Amino acid sequence: MLRIKTLFLGQGLPRPNCSSFSSSSADVVIAGGGMVGSAAAVALSKLACMQNRKIVLLEAGPEKKIVLTPEYSNRVSALSPTSVGLLSKLGAWDIIQAARIGPVMKMRVWDGCSRAGILFDSDGDSQKPLSYLVENDLTVKALTDVLGDCGNLEVRYGARVKGYQLPSKEETENRPKEEVVVELEGGEKIETSLLVGADGFRSLVRSSLGCDYVGWEYNQMGIVATLVIEEQEEPNMTAWQRFLPTGPVAVLPLCQNKSSLVWTVNKDMARDMVDMEKETFIEKLNKALVGKEAENSIVNSVSEGFDLILNSFLPSKTGVEHSPPVVKGVFNRAAFPLGFGHSTRYVGPRAVLIGDAAHRVHPLAGQGVNLGFGDVDSLAEMVEGMVTEGGGLGHHEYLCQYETDRQRHNLATMVGVDCLQKLYCTDSTPLVLARSLGIMATNAANPVKKIIMQHAG
């Protein structure tokens, strides 16, 4: 259930003319026009209480028209049901759905060093997808289309920020007397009551807040590509992920004969993987998905006995099948660095961080953009409270409520993902045995699987 569902402006209400606002001031400035920043701009501009206020979205890059082609982009996100709900309220999901989406009805995850695995599937008879694979460009395009209909929103492309001047706040103050000053490289200054930092993991807004940032780079790169897969009898609606000692490899459904690849490899392997001949790459990928060379015979022997015990208590339990689609072709290969990062504070005087500006996570669980959209949801609720309850934009108590709400959720997810990354990047027999028995027990315990899916969704 989305908390902001009742806060949006209904159709037919008058919208203000942006030309009546001074270019040197805005009620809210959002830095960063990616998926999360654009979603925040739409969410805040559609709040009924914000209709007579001005919102400015600053995007450093030039305006570009995104045109979908038959060839899929290599950068996709697995949007959770909660994220889809938010995009629906913003008016973007209908645009996305009308273009193309890849529903995920099942997700099979298994260990490359043993035969242990787990199956996540749709709950009960509802047959609702676990997630939807959507190209990042398509999500941005849909949100950009919606941005154009927001009369109280000004989007500035090519707006490079030179610096932010944040006001000082006394301990007894809930709202600083002064406003944030945004200085653009061209010399223009914009004063604002609330600054929203959605400017990525190298966030200038976060640096300006001066808060501590805990982060590190993994010695890994993510190889992304679009795959052509062998035609199957069943619809291509299963996400496959295998954990190898070098990192997880995931094949995610786009349409009946195409899937998206996210393959984590060691940094020293990445360039060769991107540049190698297609035939060689495809051979290595298919081997990574089904090869048994890395399996530990001792662990497999113990696991078989444990499986018999599980079956004696849960006779209806079914094993996890390992039959990913055969890859026949690959295009649009690229590599990007992987890292972990978390800001100790999400807020400051009249300022707030969302998305990668606040947190950066390994893509193995596909939660990066979903955490960001969750930030947008919570922020919209807090902004509505600031305005309607009389506190005013930038009220620190509401910002702290947002911080508490999001850190409770984000930290649990991020620590879990980081622990998984470290647990599976080893072929040590004791650790392989522990994780194999753990994943087998989890697969047998449906209530535990439901809790995991509810947290991720």
Short mmCIF file of C-alpha atoms in Angstrom, two decimals:
data_model
loop_
_atom_site.label_atom_id
_atom_site.label_comp_id
_atom_site.label_asym_id
_atom_site.label_seq_id
_atom_site.Cartn_x
_atom_site.Cartn_y
_atom_site.Cartn_z
CA MET A 1 0.00 0.00 0.00
CA LEU A 2 1.53 3.29 -1.08
CA ARG A 3 1.45 5.93 1.60
CA ILE A 4 1.29 8.83 -0.85
CA LYS A 5 -1.62 7.55 -2.90
CA THR A 6 -4.08 10.11 -1.49
CA LEU A 7 -1.78 13.10 -1.77
CA PHE A 8 -1.74 13.68 -5.51
CA LEU A 9 -3.57 16.43 -7.31
CA GLY A 10 -6.80 15.36 -8.92
CA GLN A 11 -7.47 15.99 -12.57
CA GLY A 12 -9.15 19.19 -13.61
CA LEU A 13 -7.62 21.49 -10.96
CA PRO A 14 -5.91 24.63 -12.28
CA ARG A 15 -2.14 24.68 -12.58
CA PRO A 16 0.01 27.77 -12.13
CA ASN A 17 2.01 29.31 -14.94
CA CYS A 18 5.73 28.82 -14.32
CA SER A 19 6.52 32.09 -16.08
CA SER A 20 5.09 33.94 -13.07
CA PHE A 21 7.86 32.63 -10.83
CA SER A 22 11.17 34.41 -10.36
CA SER A 23 14.06 32.52 -11.91
CA SER A 24 16.20 33.28 -8.85
CA SER A 25 14.08 31.35 -6.37
CA ALA A 26 12.20 28.08 -6.02
CA ASP A 27 10.39 26.31 -3.22
CA VAL A 28 12.14 23.01 -3.96
CA VAL A 29 15.28 22.33 -6.02
CA ILE A 30 16.06 18.74 -7.02
CA ALA A 31 19.62 18.07 -8.15
CA GLY A 32 19.85 15.16 -10.58
CA GLY A 33 17.46 14.12 -13.33
CA GLY A 34 17.95 10.36 -13.40
CA MET A 35 15.24 7.84 -12.58
CA VAL A 36 15.04 8.70 -8.88
CA GLY A 37 15.43 12.46 -9.28
CA SER A 38 12.80 12.59 -12.02
CA ALA A 39 10.42 10.48 -9.93
CA ALA A 40 10.91 12.83 -6.98
CA ALA A 41 10.21 15.85 -9.17
CA VAL A 42 6.96 14.36 -10.44
CA ALA A 43 5.88 13.11 -7.00
CA LEU A 44 6.38 16.48 -5.32
CA SER A 45 4.88 18.48 -8.20
CA LYS A 46 1.71 16.36 -8.10
CA LEU A 47 1.08 16.82 -4.40
CA ALA A 48 -2.07 18.91 -3.99
CA CYS A 49 -0.34 21.09 -1.40
CA MET A 50 2.43 21.99 -3.86
CA GLN A 51 0.28 23.36 -6.68
CA ASN A 52 1.01 27.02 -5.91
CA ARG A 53 4.70 26.39 -5.37
CA LYS A 54 7.63 26.14 -7.76
CA ILE A 55 9.85 23.09 -8.16
CA VAL A 56 13.07 23.15 -10.21
CA LEU A 57 14.79 20.01 -11.47
CA LEU A 58 18.47 20.49 -12.36
CA GLU A 59 20.02 18.02 -14.80
CA ALA A 60 23.68 18.46 -15.71
CA GLY A 61 23.37 16.60 -19.00
CA PRO A 62 21.82 17.98 -22.17
CA GLU A 63 18.23 17.29 -23.06
CA LYS A 64 18.03 14.24 -25.26
CA LYS A 65 15.13 12.48 -26.87
CA ILE A 66 15.06 8.80 -25.93
CA VAL A 67 13.81 6.69 -28.82
CA LEU A 68 13.13 3.01 -28.29
CA THR A 69 14.51 0.73 -30.99
CA PRO A 70 13.99 -3.01 -31.54
CA GLU A 71 17.39 -3.49 -29.89
CA TYR A 72 17.09 -3.52 -26.10
CA SER A 73 19.33 -1.35 -23.93
CA ASN A 74 21.89 -3.20 -21.80
CA ARG A 75 20.97 -1.30 -18.61
CA VAL A 76 17.78 -2.57 -16.99
CA SER A 77 16.22 -2.59 -13.52
CA ALA A 78 14.03 -5.17 -11.80
CA LEU A 79 11.19 -2.96 -10.58
CA SER A 80 9.42 -4.32 -7.49
CA PRO A 81 5.61 -4.21 -7.10
CA THR A 82 6.02 -1.27 -4.71
CA SER A 83 8.05 0.67 -7.28
CA VAL A 84 5.47 -0.15 -9.94
CA GLY A 85 2.78 1.17 -7.61
CA LEU A 86 4.65 4.46 -7.23
CA LEU A 87 5.20 4.81 -10.98
CA SER A 88 1.50 4.08 -11.53
CA LYS A 89 0.52 6.93 -9.19
CA LEU A 90 2.91 9.22 -11.01
CA GLY A 91 1.34 8.35 -14.37
CA ALA A 92 4.52 6.77 -15.76
CA TRP A 93 3.70 3.08 -15.55
CA ASP A 94 1.03 3.14 -18.26
CA ILE A 95 3.62 4.62 -20.63
CA ILE A 96 6.17 1.95 -19.68
CA GLN A 97 3.67 -0.89 -19.93
CA ALA A 98 2.48 0.27 -23.34
CA ALA A 99 6.08 0.09 -24.60
CA ARG A 100 7.65 -3.14 -23.30
CA ILE A 101 8.26 -4.87 -19.99
CA GLY A 102 9.57 -8.27 -18.91
CA PRO A 103 7.44 -9.72 -16.10
CA VAL A 104 9.28 -12.06 -13.73
CA MET A 105 7.01 -14.83 -12.44
CA LYS A 106 9.77 -16.99 -10.94
CA MET A 107 13.31 -16.53 -9.76
CA ARG A 108 15.72 -19.44 -9.47
CA VAL A 109 18.92 -18.90 -7.50
CA TRP A 110 21.56 -21.58 -7.01
CA ASP A 111 25.14 -22.11 -5.91
CA GLY A 112 27.94 -22.67 -8.39
CA CYS A 113 29.89 -24.70 -5.82
CA SER A 114 27.06 -27.10 -4.89
CA ARG A 115 23.63 -28.23 -6.01
CA ALA A 116 21.80 -26.13 -3.45
CA GLY A 117 19.26 -23.61 -4.68
CA ILE A 118 16.10 -21.71 -3.95
CA LEU A 119 12.97 -20.92 -5.94
CA PHE A 120 10.90 -17.78 -5.51
CA ASP A 121 7.59 -17.73 -7.31
CA SER A 122 4.32 -15.83 -7.41
CA ASP A 123 2.30 -16.04 -4.22
CA GLY A 124 -0.73 -18.32 -4.30
CA ASP A 125 -3.20 -18.13 -7.16
CA SER A 126 -2.78 -14.40 -7.78
CA GLN A 127 0.03 -15.00 -10.28
CA LYS A 128 1.28 -11.47 -9.86
CA PRO A 129 4.85 -10.96 -11.09
CA LEU A 130 7.64 -10.82 -8.53
CA SER A 131 9.10 -7.89 -10.47
CA TYR A 132 9.28 -6.35 -13.92
CA LEU A 133 12.41 -5.96 -16.04
CA VAL A 134 12.39 -2.47 -17.53
CA GLU A 135 15.12 -0.63 -19.41
CA ASN A 136 16.41 2.36 -17.47
CA ASP A 137 16.06 4.55 -20.55
CA LEU A 138 12.38 3.61 -20.82
CA THR A 139 11.73 4.53 -17.19
CA VAL A 140 13.46 7.90 -17.67
CA LYS A 141 11.52 8.49 -20.90
CA ALA A 142 8.18 7.79 -19.22
CA LEU A 143 8.98 10.07 -16.29
CA THR A 144 10.21 12.78 -18.68
CA ASP A 145 6.91 12.60 -20.56
CA VAL A 146 5.04 13.08 -17.28
CA LEU A 147 7.34 15.95 -16.26
CA GLY A 148 6.17 17.92 -19.26
CA ASP A 149 2.60 17.92 -17.92
CA CYS A 150 3.54 19.38 -14.52
CA GLY A 151 2.80 23.11 -14.68
CA ASN A 152 4.54 23.92 -11.39
CA LEU A 153 7.79 22.20 -12.43
CA GLU A 154 10.71 23.68 -14.35
CA VAL A 155 13.34 21.33 -15.78
CA ARG A 156 16.74 22.83 -16.54
CA TYR A 157 19.05 20.75 -18.71
CA GLY A 158 22.77 21.46 -18.90
CA ALA A 159 22.54 23.01 -15.43
CA ARG A 160 25.90 22.33 -13.84
CA VAL A 161 26.15 23.23 -10.18
CA LYS A 162 29.24 25.02 -8.91
CA GLY A 163 28.34 24.72 -5.25
CA TYR A 164 25.70 24.76 -2.53
CA GLN A 165 25.57 27.18 0.38
CA LEU A 166 23.64 25.53 3.19
CA PRO A 167 22.29 27.63 6.07
CA SER A 168 23.43 27.13 9.64
CA LYS A 169 20.88 25.70 12.05
CA GLU A 170 20.77 26.27 15.77
CA GLU A 171 19.98 23.22 17.89
CA THR A 172 16.73 24.78 19.04
CA GLU A 173 15.64 25.61 15.49
CA ASN A 174 13.37 23.32 13.52
CA ARG A 175 13.70 25.41 10.39
CA PRO A 176 16.72 27.60 9.57
CA LYS A 177 15.95 31.27 8.96
CA GLU A 178 18.06 31.35 5.80
CA GLU A 179 17.51 29.30 2.65
CA VAL A 180 19.83 27.10 0.60
CA VAL A 181 21.66 28.92 -2.18
CA VAL A 182 22.41 26.91 -5.33
CA GLU A 183 25.16 28.44 -7.43
CA LEU A 184 25.31 27.36 -11.07
CA GLU A 185 28.50 27.41 -13.12
CA GLY A 186 27.14 30.24 -15.26
CA GLY A 187 26.95 32.47 -12.18
CA GLU A 188 23.19 32.28 -11.55
CA LYS A 189 22.06 31.64 -7.99
CA ILE A 190 18.83 29.98 -6.94
CA GLU A 191 17.49 30.27 -3.41
CA THR A 192 15.34 27.38 -2.22
CA SER A 193 13.51 26.27 0.92
CA LEU A 194 14.34 22.59 0.32
CA LEU A 195 17.21 21.01 -1.58
CA VAL A 196 16.84 17.37 -2.68
CA GLY A 197 20.09 15.63 -3.61
CA ALA A 198 19.53 12.95 -6.26
CA ASP A 199 22.90 13.49 -7.89
CA GLY A 200 24.36 9.99 -7.70
CA PHE A 201 26.95 8.24 -5.57
CA ARG A 202 29.49 11.03 -6.16
CA SER A 203 26.94 13.51 -4.80
CA LEU A 204 27.99 17.15 -4.47
CA VAL A 205 24.95 17.72 -2.25
CA ARG A 206 26.20 15.04 0.16
CA SER A 207 29.68 16.55 0.16
CA SER A 208 28.17 19.95 0.93
CA LEU A 209 26.31 18.49 3.90
CA GLY A 210 29.66 17.33 5.30
CA CYS A 211 28.29 14.04 6.59
CA ASP A 212 30.43 10.92 6.87
CA TYR A 213 30.20 8.41 4.03
CA VAL A 214 31.07 4.74 4.52
CA GLY A 215 32.01 3.19 1.22
CA TRP A 216 34.34 0.90 -0.67
CA GLU A 217 34.87 -0.47 -4.14
CA TYR A 218 34.51 -4.18 -4.71
CA ASN A 219 37.33 -5.76 -6.72
CA GLN A 220 34.65 -6.54 -9.27
CA MET A 221 33.00 -5.20 -12.39
CA GLY A 222 29.51 -5.80 -13.67
CA ILE A 223 29.31 -7.04 -17.27
CA VAL A 224 25.97 -6.12 -18.84
CA ALA A 225 24.62 -7.17 -22.23
CA THR A 226 21.50 -8.19 -24.08
CA LEU A 227 21.23 -11.89 -24.87
CA VAL A 228 19.48 -13.85 -27.57
CA ILE A 229 18.29 -17.10 -26.04
CA GLU A 230 17.11 -20.38 -27.49
CA GLU A 231 13.35 -20.54 -27.97
CA GLN A 232 11.56 -22.36 -25.14
CA GLU A 233 8.17 -24.00 -24.89
CA GLU A 234 7.32 -22.04 -21.76
CA PRO A 235 7.14 -18.23 -21.69
CA ASN A 236 10.44 -16.56 -20.83
CA MET A 237 9.39 -15.23 -17.43
CA THR A 238 12.00 -16.76 -15.09
CA ALA A 239 14.99 -14.88 -13.71
CA TRP A 240 18.09 -17.05 -13.28
CA GLN A 241 20.98 -16.27 -10.96
CA ARG A 242 23.96 -18.48 -10.17
CA PHE A 243 26.53 -17.57 -7.53
CA LEU A 244 30.06 -18.31 -8.71
CA PRO A 245 33.27 -17.70 -6.69
CA THR A 246 34.05 -14.81 -9.06
CA GLY A 247 30.58 -13.30 -8.54
CA PRO A 248 26.95 -13.91 -9.50
CA VAL A 249 25.75 -14.30 -13.08
CA ALA A 250 22.12 -13.37 -13.76
CA VAL A 251 19.98 -13.91 -16.87
CA LEU A 252 16.81 -11.82 -16.68
CA PRO A 253 13.79 -12.07 -19.02
CA LEU A 254 13.01 -9.28 -21.47
CA CYS A 255 10.81 -11.02 -24.04
CA GLN A 256 10.36 -14.54 -25.41
CA ASN A 257 13.75 -14.76 -27.11
CA LYS A 258 15.79 -12.07 -25.36
CA SER A 259 17.17 -11.70 -21.85
CA SER A 260 19.37 -9.23 -20.05
CA LEU A 261 22.73 -10.23 -18.58
CA VAL A 262 24.34 -8.96 -15.39
CA TRP A 263 27.56 -10.89 -14.77
CA THR A 264 29.86 -9.95 -11.90
CA VAL A 265 33.52 -10.75 -12.56
CA ASN A 266 36.88 -9.81 -11.10
CA LYS A 267 38.23 -6.48 -12.33
CA ASP A 268 41.19 -8.08 -14.10
CA MET A 269 38.77 -10.19 -16.17
CA ALA A 270 36.32 -7.47 -17.17
CA ARG A 271 38.06 -5.88 -20.15
CA ASP A 272 38.81 -9.24 -21.74
CA MET A 273 35.19 -10.30 -21.24
CA VAL A 274 33.92 -7.20 -23.04
CA ASP A 275 36.41 -7.43 -25.91
CA MET A 276 36.52 -11.19 -26.56
CA GLU A 277 34.91 -12.76 -29.62
CA LYS A 278 31.17 -13.28 -29.35
CA GLU A 279 31.40 -17.04 -29.82
CA THR A 280 33.97 -17.35 -27.04
CA PHE A 281 31.94 -15.14 -24.71
CA ILE A 282 28.75 -17.15 -25.34
CA GLU A 283 30.60 -20.40 -24.68
CA LYS A 284 31.99 -19.06 -21.39
CA LEU A 285 28.57 -17.76 -20.35
CA ASN A 286 26.74 -21.02 -21.02
CA LYS A 287 29.46 -22.86 -19.12
CA ALA A 288 29.13 -20.43 -16.20
CA LEU A 289 25.40 -21.14 -16.06
CA VAL A 290 25.51 -24.96 -16.15
CA GLY A 291 29.11 -26.08 -15.62
CA LYS A 292 29.80 -28.37 -12.66
CA GLU A 293 33.58 -28.01 -12.45
CA ALA A 294 33.41 -25.79 -9.35
CA GLU A 295 31.00 -28.04 -7.42
CA ASN A 296 32.35 -29.41 -4.14
CA SER A 297 31.82 -33.18 -3.86
CA ILE A 298 31.97 -33.13 -0.05
CA VAL A 299 29.30 -30.44 0.15
CA ASN A 300 27.12 -32.25 -2.39
CA SER A 301 27.33 -35.45 -0.35
CA VAL A 302 26.30 -33.70 2.88
CA SER A 303 23.61 -31.74 1.06
CA GLU A 304 22.02 -34.91 -0.29
CA GLY A 305 21.65 -36.24 3.25
CA PHE A 306 20.24 -32.95 4.46
CA ASP A 307 17.79 -32.96 1.57
CA LEU A 308 16.51 -36.38 2.67
CA ILE A 309 15.93 -34.99 6.17
CA LEU A 310 14.03 -32.00 4.79
CA ASN A 311 11.89 -34.27 2.65
CA SER A 312 11.01 -36.41 5.64
CA PHE A 313 9.53 -33.33 7.37
CA LEU A 314 8.25 -31.62 4.25
CA PRO A 315 7.26 -34.38 1.80
CA SER A 316 5.65 -31.88 -0.56
CA LYS A 317 8.89 -29.98 -0.95
CA THR A 318 10.15 -29.83 -4.52
CA GLY A 319 13.72 -29.37 -5.56
CA VAL A 320 15.10 -26.47 -7.51
CA GLU A 321 15.64 -27.29 -11.16
CA HIS A 322 18.74 -25.96 -12.86
CA SER A 323 17.88 -25.50 -16.51
CA PRO A 324 18.55 -21.91 -17.57
CA PRO A 325 17.99 -21.00 -21.20
CA VAL A 326 20.78 -21.65 -23.68
CA VAL A 327 22.37 -18.41 -24.87
CA LYS A 328 22.69 -18.16 -28.66
CA GLY A 329 23.75 -14.54 -29.18
CA VAL A 330 24.99 -11.43 -27.37
CA PHE A 331 25.19 -7.71 -28.13
CA ASN A 332 25.72 -4.37 -26.36
CA ARG A 333 28.36 -5.63 -23.94
CA ALA A 334 29.69 -3.11 -21.41
CA ALA A 335 31.27 -3.05 -17.94
CA PHE A 336 30.80 -0.81 -14.92
CA PRO A 337 32.45 -0.72 -11.46
CA LEU A 338 30.70 -2.09 -8.40
CA GLY A 339 30.81 -0.64 -4.92
CA PHE A 340 29.11 -0.13 -1.58
CA GLY A 341 28.31 3.22 -0.05
CA HIS A 342 26.12 4.65 2.69
CA SER A 343 25.80 8.16 4.06
CA THR A 344 25.61 8.29 7.84
CA ARG A 345 23.11 11.13 7.49
CA TYR A 346 20.41 11.54 4.86
CA VAL A 347 19.47 15.08 5.90
CA GLY A 348 20.93 18.46 6.82
CA PRO A 349 19.69 22.05 7.14
CA ARG A 350 16.96 22.34 4.48
CA ALA A 351 18.52 19.46 2.53
CA VAL A 352 17.81 15.77 1.98
CA LEU A 353 19.49 12.91 0.09
CA ILE A 354 17.70 10.27 -1.98
CA GLY A 355 18.78 7.38 -4.19
CA ASP A 356 22.46 6.72 -4.87
CA ALA A 357 23.38 10.03 -3.23
CA ALA A 358 22.41 8.38 0.07
CA HIS A 359 23.19 4.72 -0.61
CA ARG A 360 24.95 2.54 -3.17
CA VAL A 361 24.47 -1.22 -3.27
CA HIS A 362 25.76 -4.24 -5.19
CA PRO A 363 23.37 -5.17 -8.04
CA LEU A 364 23.19 -8.87 -7.11
CA ALA A 365 19.76 -8.44 -5.47
CA GLY A 366 18.47 -5.87 -7.99
CA GLN A 367 17.46 -3.46 -5.22
CA GLY A 368 19.30 -0.25 -6.15
CA VAL A 369 16.56 1.74 -7.88
CA ASN A 370 13.84 0.19 -5.70
CA LEU A 371 15.53 1.66 -2.62
CA GLY A 372 15.60 5.01 -4.42
CA PHE A 373 11.91 4.89 -5.32
CA GLY A 374 11.19 4.00 -1.69
CA ASP A 375 13.03 7.19 -0.73
CA VAL A 376 10.78 9.16 -3.09
CA ASP A 377 7.66 7.65 -1.53
CA SER A 378 8.75 8.56 1.99
CA LEU A 379 9.98 12.02 1.02
CA ALA A 380 6.66 12.91 -0.62
CA GLU A 381 4.84 11.97 2.55
CA MET A 382 7.14 14.13 4.67
CA VAL A 383 6.86 17.12 2.33
CA GLU A 384 3.09 16.85 2.46
CA GLY A 385 3.32 16.92 6.25
CA MET A 386 5.62 19.95 6.27
CA VAL A 387 3.22 21.99 4.17
CA THR A 388 -0.22 20.92 5.40
CA GLU A 389 0.65 20.74 9.08
CA GLY A 390 2.24 24.19 9.17
CA GLY A 391 5.87 23.31 9.70
CA GLY A 392 6.96 24.72 6.37
CA LEU A 393 9.31 23.36 3.71
CA GLY A 394 12.64 22.34 5.15
CA HIS A 395 11.30 21.64 8.66
CA HIS A 396 14.03 19.55 10.27
CA GLU A 397 11.76 17.32 12.34
CA TYR A 398 10.05 15.99 9.23
CA LEU A 399 13.38 15.51 7.47
CA CYS A 400 14.60 13.45 10.43
CA GLN A 401 11.44 11.33 10.26
CA TYR A 402 12.28 10.62 6.62
CA GLU A 403 15.85 9.71 7.55
CA THR A 404 14.73 7.29 10.26
CA ASP A 405 12.14 5.67 8.02
CA ARG A 406 14.52 5.10 5.14
CA GLN A 407 17.63 4.11 7.07
CA ARG A 408 15.72 1.39 8.90
CA HIS A 409 14.77 -0.17 5.57
CA ASN A 410 17.83 0.62 3.48
CA LEU A 411 20.48 -0.45 5.98
CA ALA A 412 18.90 -3.86 6.53
CA THR A 413 18.77 -4.45 2.78
CA MET A 414 22.28 -3.15 2.14
CA VAL A 415 23.92 -5.16 4.92
CA GLY A 416 22.13 -8.28 3.73
CA VAL A 417 23.28 -7.77 0.14
CA ASP A 418 26.87 -7.05 1.20
CA CYS A 419 26.94 -10.17 3.38
CA LEU A 420 25.68 -12.26 0.47
CA GLN A 421 28.38 -10.83 -1.77
CA LYS A 422 31.10 -11.75 0.71
CA LEU A 423 29.60 -15.15 1.59
CA TYR A 424 29.40 -16.31 -2.01
CA CYS A 425 32.73 -14.96 -3.27
CA THR A 426 34.61 -17.94 -1.86
CA ASP A 427 34.94 -21.66 -2.53
CA SER A 428 36.06 -22.51 1.03
CA THR A 429 34.43 -25.85 1.91
CA PRO A 430 33.11 -24.85 5.37
CA LEU A 431 31.50 -21.68 3.98
CA VAL A 432 30.13 -23.43 0.90
CA LEU A 433 28.59 -26.08 3.17
CA ALA A 434 27.08 -23.51 5.55
CA ARG A 435 25.52 -21.42 2.79
CA SER A 436 24.29 -24.51 0.92
CA LEU A 437 22.49 -25.93 3.96
CA GLY A 438 21.13 -22.47 4.72
CA ILE A 439 19.68 -21.92 1.26
CA MET A 440 18.19 -25.43 1.22
CA ALA A 441 16.50 -24.85 4.57
CA THR A 442 15.20 -21.46 3.39
CA ASN A 443 13.83 -23.03 0.20
CA ALA A 444 11.92 -25.54 2.31
CA ALA A 445 10.48 -22.87 4.62
CA ASN A 446 7.83 -20.99 2.64
CA PRO A 447 7.09 -18.47 5.44
CA VAL A 448 10.74 -17.39 5.43
CA LYS A 449 10.71 -17.00 1.66
CA LYS A 450 7.59 -14.86 1.88
CA ILE A 451 9.26 -12.56 4.42
CA ILE A 452 12.24 -12.14 2.07
CA MET A 453 9.97 -11.34 -0.88
CA GLN A 454 7.87 -8.89 1.17
CA HIS A 455 10.99 -6.97 2.25
CA ALA A 456 12.31 -6.85 -1.32
CA GLY A 457 8.90 -5.88 -2.77
#
